[in-house]
PDB file of C-alpha atoms in Angstrom:
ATOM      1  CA  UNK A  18       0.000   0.000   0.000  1.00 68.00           C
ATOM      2  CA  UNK A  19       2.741   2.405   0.711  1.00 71.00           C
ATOM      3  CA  UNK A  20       3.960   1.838  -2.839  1.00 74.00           C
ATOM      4  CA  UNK A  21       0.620   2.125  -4.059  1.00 76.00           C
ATOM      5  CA  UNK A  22       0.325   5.823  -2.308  1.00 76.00           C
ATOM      6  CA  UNK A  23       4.452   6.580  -3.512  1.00 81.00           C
ATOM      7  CA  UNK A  24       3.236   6.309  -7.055  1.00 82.00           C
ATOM      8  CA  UNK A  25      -0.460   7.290  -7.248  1.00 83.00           C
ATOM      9  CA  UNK A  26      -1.296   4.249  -9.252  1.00 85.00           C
ATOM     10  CA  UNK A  27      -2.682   0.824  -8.562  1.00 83.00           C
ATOM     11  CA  UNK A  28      -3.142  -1.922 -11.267  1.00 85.00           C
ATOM     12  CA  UNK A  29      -5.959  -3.771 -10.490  1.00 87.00           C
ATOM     13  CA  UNK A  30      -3.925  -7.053 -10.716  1.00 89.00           C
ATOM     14  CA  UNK A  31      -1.736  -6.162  -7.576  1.00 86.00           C
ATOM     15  CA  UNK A  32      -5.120  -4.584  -6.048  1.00 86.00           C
ATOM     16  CA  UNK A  33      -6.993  -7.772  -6.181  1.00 92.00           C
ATOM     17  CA  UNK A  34      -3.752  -9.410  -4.387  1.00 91.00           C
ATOM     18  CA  UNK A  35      -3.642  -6.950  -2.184  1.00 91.00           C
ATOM     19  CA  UNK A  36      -7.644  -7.673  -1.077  1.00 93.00           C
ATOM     20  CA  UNK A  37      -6.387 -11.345  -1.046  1.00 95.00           C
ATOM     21  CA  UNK A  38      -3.898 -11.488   1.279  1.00 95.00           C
ATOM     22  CA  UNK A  39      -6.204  -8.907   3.424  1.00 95.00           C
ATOM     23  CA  UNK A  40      -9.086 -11.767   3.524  1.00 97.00           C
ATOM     24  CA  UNK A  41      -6.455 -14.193   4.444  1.00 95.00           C
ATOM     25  CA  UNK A  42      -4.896 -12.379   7.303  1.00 95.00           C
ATOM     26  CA  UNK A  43      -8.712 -11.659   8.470  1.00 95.00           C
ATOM     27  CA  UNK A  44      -9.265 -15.268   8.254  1.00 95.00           C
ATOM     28  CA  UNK A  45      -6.620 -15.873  10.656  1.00 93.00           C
ATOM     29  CA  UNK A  46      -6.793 -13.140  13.144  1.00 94.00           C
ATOM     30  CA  UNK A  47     -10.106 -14.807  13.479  1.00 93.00           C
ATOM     31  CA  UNK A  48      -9.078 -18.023  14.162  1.00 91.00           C
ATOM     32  CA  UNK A  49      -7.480 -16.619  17.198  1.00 91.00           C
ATOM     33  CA  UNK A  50      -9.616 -16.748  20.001  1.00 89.00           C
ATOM     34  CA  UNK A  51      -6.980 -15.946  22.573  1.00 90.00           C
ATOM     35  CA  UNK A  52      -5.890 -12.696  21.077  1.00 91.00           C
ATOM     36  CA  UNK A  53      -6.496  -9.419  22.165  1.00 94.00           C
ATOM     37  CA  UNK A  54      -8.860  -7.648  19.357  1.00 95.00           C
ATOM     38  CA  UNK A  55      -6.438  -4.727  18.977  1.00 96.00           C
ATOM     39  CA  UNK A  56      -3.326  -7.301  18.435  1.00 95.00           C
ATOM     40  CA  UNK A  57      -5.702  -8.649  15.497  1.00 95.00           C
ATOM     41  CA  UNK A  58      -6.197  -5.311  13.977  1.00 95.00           C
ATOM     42  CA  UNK A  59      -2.706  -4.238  14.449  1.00 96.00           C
ATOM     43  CA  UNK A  60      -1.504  -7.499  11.881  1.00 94.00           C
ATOM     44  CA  UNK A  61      -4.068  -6.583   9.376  1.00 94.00           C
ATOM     45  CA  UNK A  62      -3.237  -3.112   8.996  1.00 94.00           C
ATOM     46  CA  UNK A  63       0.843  -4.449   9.174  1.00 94.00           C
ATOM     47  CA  UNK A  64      -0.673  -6.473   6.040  1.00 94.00           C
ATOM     48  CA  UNK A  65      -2.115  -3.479   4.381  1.00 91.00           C
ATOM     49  CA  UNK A  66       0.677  -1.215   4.938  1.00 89.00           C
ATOM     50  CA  UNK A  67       3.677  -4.265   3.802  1.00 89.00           C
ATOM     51  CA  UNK A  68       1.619  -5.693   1.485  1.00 86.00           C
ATOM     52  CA  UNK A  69       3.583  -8.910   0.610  1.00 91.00           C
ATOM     53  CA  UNK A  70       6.422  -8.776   3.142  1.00 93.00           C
ATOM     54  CA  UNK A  71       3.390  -7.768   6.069  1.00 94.00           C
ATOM     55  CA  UNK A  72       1.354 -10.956   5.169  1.00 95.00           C
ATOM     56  CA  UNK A  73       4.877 -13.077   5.159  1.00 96.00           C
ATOM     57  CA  UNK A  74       5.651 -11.952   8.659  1.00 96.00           C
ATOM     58  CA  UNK A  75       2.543 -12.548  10.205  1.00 95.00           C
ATOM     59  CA  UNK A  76       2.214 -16.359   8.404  1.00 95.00           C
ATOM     60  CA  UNK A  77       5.483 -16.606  10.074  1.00 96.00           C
ATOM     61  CA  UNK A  78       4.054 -15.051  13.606  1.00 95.00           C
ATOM     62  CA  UNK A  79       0.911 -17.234  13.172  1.00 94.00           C
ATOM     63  CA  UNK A  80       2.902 -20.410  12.636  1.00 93.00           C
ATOM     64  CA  UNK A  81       5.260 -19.757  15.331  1.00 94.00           C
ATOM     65  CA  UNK A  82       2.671 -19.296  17.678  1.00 92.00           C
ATOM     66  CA  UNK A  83       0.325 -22.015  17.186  1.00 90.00           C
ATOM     67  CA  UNK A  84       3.507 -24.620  17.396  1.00 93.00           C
ATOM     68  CA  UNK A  85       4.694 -23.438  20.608  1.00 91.00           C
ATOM     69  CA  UNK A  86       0.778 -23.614  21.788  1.00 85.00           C
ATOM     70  CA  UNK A  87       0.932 -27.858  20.803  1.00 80.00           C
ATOM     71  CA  UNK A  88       3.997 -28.048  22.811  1.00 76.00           C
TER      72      UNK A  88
END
């Protein structure tokens, strides 16, 4: 998204990804019944403001966390 404001254009191809990885992230913060509703928000808008990299680190964050909850 910061890119997206940098240049003052979005293709509609990397606007529809963007939306996508959105729903995703949404679909997991949801999952997480323990969390706090403002840590949720906080990794969506870490989404929309990365894009790509944002949705990478909170797969990662996700991951990590529900591994160390099995153990």
């Amino acid at each position: 998204m910061l890119l997206f404001v940098l240049i003052g254009h979005v293709p509609a191809v990397l606007l529809l990804a963007q939306l996508g990885m959105l729903y995703l992230a949404v679909l997991d913060m949801r999952a997480e019944d323990d969390l706090d509703f403002q840590v949720k928000v906080w990794w969506v808008l870490v989404v929309l403001l990365f894009n790509v990299v944002g949705f990478v680190a909170e797969k990662v964050w996700v991951t990590v966390r529900r591994r160390r909850r099995v153990y």
